[in-house]
Amino acid sequence: MDETAALGLISGAMSKIAIGSDHAGYNLKQVLIAHLQAKGHTVMDFGTHSTEPVDYPDYIRPTAESVAEGKNDLGIVLGGSGNGEAIVANKVHGIRCALCWNEKSAQLAKQHNNANVISMGERMVSMDDARKIVDAWLGATFEGGRHLRRIEKIES
């Protein structure tokens, strides 16, 4: 991956964003969809579509795959804690999913790790904080340089 390509992989301006959740992240997903659309982003919802219990890999893997395949620019995966969702997303080749719990963690996920997917837990962050986390991630820019070298070591 060259630095120009890496820097261009993630742009928060008018992005196509994939979003998926299990039942425990459903309410947060609905809030974030409205928030992202209000900011002009195109959002593809990979489900789930209710609070009925489901198995999170069934929704998270397709969300992450759509980013890896270039069908969406970025992705957001949600659950109760966000941990399992991040694990599943990171099993997809080409995905760098960061579990975010505040604005700084989201900003650094982009600046240092070029995270193309973030994960959050509805039980861990407030709806307002989740919107701020997403905005911080979308507003940050990958710094490249030494961080690119480290990312290349992950991908090899």
Short mmCIF file of C-alpha atoms in Angstrom, two decimals:
data_model
loop_
_atom_site.label_atom_id
_atom_site.label_comp_id
_atom_site.label_asym_id
_atom_site.label_seq_id
_atom_site.Cartn_x
_atom_site.Cartn_y
_atom_site.Cartn_z
CA MET A 1 0.00 0.00 0.00
CA ASP A 2 1.52 3.32 -0.98
CA GLU A 3 1.04 6.36 1.22
CA THR A 4 -1.14 8.17 -1.32
CA ALA A 5 -3.51 5.20 -1.52
CA ALA A 6 -3.56 4.82 2.25
CA LEU A 7 -4.32 8.49 2.76
CA GLY A 8 -7.13 8.30 0.22
CA LEU A 9 -8.73 5.20 1.69
CA ILE A 10 -10.65 7.10 4.30
CA SER A 11 -12.28 10.42 3.72
CA GLY A 12 -15.06 11.54 6.01
CA ALA A 13 -16.47 14.05 3.51
CA MET A 14 -19.68 12.73 1.96
CA SER A 15 -18.75 9.10 2.42
CA LYS A 16 -20.70 5.94 1.72
CA ILE A 17 -20.92 4.35 5.15
CA ALA A 18 -21.92 0.78 5.95
CA ILE A 19 -23.53 0.24 9.34
CA GLY A 20 -24.51 -2.95 11.11
CA SER A 21 -25.49 -4.03 14.59
CA ASP A 22 -26.87 -6.80 16.67
CA HIS A 23 -29.98 -6.35 18.81
CA ALA A 24 -28.00 -4.68 21.62
CA GLY A 25 -26.76 -1.96 19.27
CA TYR A 26 -29.99 -1.49 17.31
CA ASN A 27 -31.15 1.74 19.01
CA LEU A 28 -27.73 3.33 18.64
CA LYS A 29 -27.65 2.28 14.98
CA GLN A 30 -30.91 4.10 14.32
CA VAL A 31 -29.60 7.28 15.97
CA LEU A 32 -26.35 7.15 13.98
CA ILE A 33 -28.09 6.50 10.67
CA ALA A 34 -30.17 9.65 11.14
CA HIS A 35 -27.09 11.61 12.25
CA LEU A 36 -25.00 10.50 9.27
CA GLN A 37 -27.77 11.13 6.74
CA ALA A 38 -28.36 14.60 8.17
CA LYS A 39 -24.68 15.33 7.47
CA GLY A 40 -25.05 14.24 3.85
CA HIS A 41 -23.54 10.76 4.01
CA THR A 42 -25.02 7.80 2.18
CA VAL A 43 -25.71 4.99 4.66
CA MET A 44 -26.20 1.31 3.86
CA ASP A 45 -27.91 -0.50 6.74
CA PHE A 46 -26.89 -4.15 7.09
CA GLY A 47 -29.29 -4.79 9.97
CA THR A 48 -30.42 -6.04 12.34
CA HIS A 49 -33.78 -4.34 12.10
CA SER A 50 -35.14 -4.80 15.63
CA THR A 51 -34.17 -5.49 19.22
CA GLU A 52 -35.01 -9.19 18.87
CA PRO A 53 -31.96 -11.29 19.83
CA VAL A 54 -29.67 -12.22 16.90
CA ASP A 55 -26.12 -13.47 16.39
CA TYR A 56 -23.90 -10.45 15.72
CA PRO A 57 -21.54 -12.12 13.19
CA ASP A 58 -24.50 -12.49 10.79
CA TYR A 59 -24.72 -8.68 10.52
CA ILE A 60 -21.20 -7.50 11.27
CA ARG A 61 -19.31 -9.64 8.73
CA PRO A 62 -21.39 -8.40 5.74
CA THR A 63 -20.96 -4.82 6.96
CA ALA A 64 -17.18 -5.19 7.09
CA GLU A 65 -17.03 -7.11 3.81
CA SER A 66 -18.81 -4.27 2.02
CA VAL A 67 -16.00 -1.92 3.09
CA ALA A 68 -13.25 -4.40 2.21
CA GLU A 69 -14.83 -4.92 -1.23
CA GLY A 70 -15.07 -1.17 -1.87
CA LYS A 71 -18.87 -1.07 -1.94
CA ASN A 72 -18.74 1.36 0.99
CA ASP A 73 -15.97 3.75 2.01
CA LEU A 74 -16.22 3.21 5.76
CA GLY A 75 -18.11 1.13 8.27
CA ILE A 76 -19.58 1.33 11.74
CA VAL A 77 -20.42 -1.79 13.75
CA LEU A 78 -22.41 -1.74 16.96
CA GLY A 79 -23.36 -4.06 19.78
CA GLY A 80 -23.74 -4.04 23.54
CA SER A 81 -20.04 -3.56 24.26
CA GLY A 82 -18.63 -3.35 20.72
CA ASN A 83 -15.98 -5.95 21.54
CA GLY A 84 -17.38 -8.92 19.65
CA GLU A 85 -18.27 -6.70 16.73
CA ALA A 86 -14.70 -5.39 16.47
CA ILE A 87 -13.36 -8.94 16.60
CA VAL A 88 -15.62 -10.09 13.76
CA ALA A 89 -14.90 -7.03 11.62
CA ASN A 90 -11.16 -7.51 12.06
CA LYS A 91 -11.40 -11.06 10.72
CA VAL A 92 -12.19 -9.57 7.29
CA HIS A 93 -9.01 -9.03 5.25
CA GLY A 94 -8.35 -5.34 4.67
CA ILE A 95 -10.38 -4.14 7.64
CA ARG A 96 -8.86 -2.16 10.46
CA CYS A 97 -11.64 -1.85 13.02
CA ALA A 98 -11.06 0.15 16.19
CA LEU A 99 -13.20 -0.09 19.30
CA CYS A 100 -13.94 3.53 20.25
CA TRP A 101 -15.21 4.83 23.58
CA ASN A 102 -14.58 8.58 23.31
CA GLU A 103 -13.69 11.24 20.76
CA LYS A 104 -9.93 10.93 21.29
CA SER A 105 -9.96 7.16 20.73
CA ALA A 106 -11.84 7.69 17.46
CA GLN A 107 -9.56 10.49 16.31
CA LEU A 108 -6.44 8.41 16.98
CA ALA A 109 -8.00 5.36 15.32
CA LYS A 110 -8.02 7.35 12.08
CA GLN A 111 -4.83 9.38 12.55
CA HIS A 112 -2.58 6.50 13.59
CA ASN A 113 -4.33 3.32 12.43
CA ASN A 114 -6.28 4.51 9.39
CA ALA A 115 -9.27 2.64 10.81
CA ASN A 116 -11.80 2.06 8.05
CA VAL A 117 -14.35 0.66 10.51
CA ILE A 118 -15.14 1.64 14.08
CA SER A 119 -17.01 -0.29 16.72
CA MET A 120 -19.00 1.01 19.68
CA GLY A 121 -21.15 -0.43 22.40
CA GLU A 122 -24.62 0.95 23.07
CA ARG A 123 -24.22 -0.07 26.72
CA MET A 124 -20.89 1.77 26.93
CA VAL A 125 -21.47 5.19 25.36
CA SER A 126 -24.36 7.63 25.40
CA MET A 127 -26.18 8.45 22.17
CA ASP A 128 -24.75 11.97 22.26
CA ASP A 129 -21.21 10.71 22.85
CA ALA A 130 -21.61 8.19 20.01
CA ARG A 131 -22.49 10.99 17.59
CA LYS A 132 -19.39 12.92 18.75
CA ILE A 133 -17.23 9.80 18.38
CA VAL A 134 -18.41 9.30 14.79
CA ASP A 135 -17.82 12.96 13.97
CA ALA A 136 -14.32 12.88 15.46
CA TRP A 137 -13.45 9.78 13.43
CA LEU A 138 -14.87 11.18 10.20
CA GLY A 139 -13.16 14.52 10.76
CA ALA A 140 -9.71 13.08 11.42
CA THR A 141 -7.08 12.41 8.75
CA PHE A 142 -4.60 9.56 8.56
CA GLU A 143 -1.12 10.94 9.27
CA GLY A 144 0.83 8.40 7.19
CA GLY A 145 4.59 8.34 7.74
CA ARG A 146 5.63 6.01 10.55
CA HIS A 147 2.00 4.97 10.99
CA LEU A 148 1.81 3.74 7.40
CA ARG A 149 4.90 1.60 7.97
CA ARG A 150 3.20 -0.01 10.96
CA ILE A 151 -0.03 -0.64 9.08
CA GLU A 152 1.90 -2.27 6.26
CA LYS A 153 3.34 -4.71 8.82
CA ILE A 154 -0.21 -5.67 9.86
CA GLU A 155 -1.24 -6.32 6.28
CA SER A 156 1.82 -8.42 5.37
#
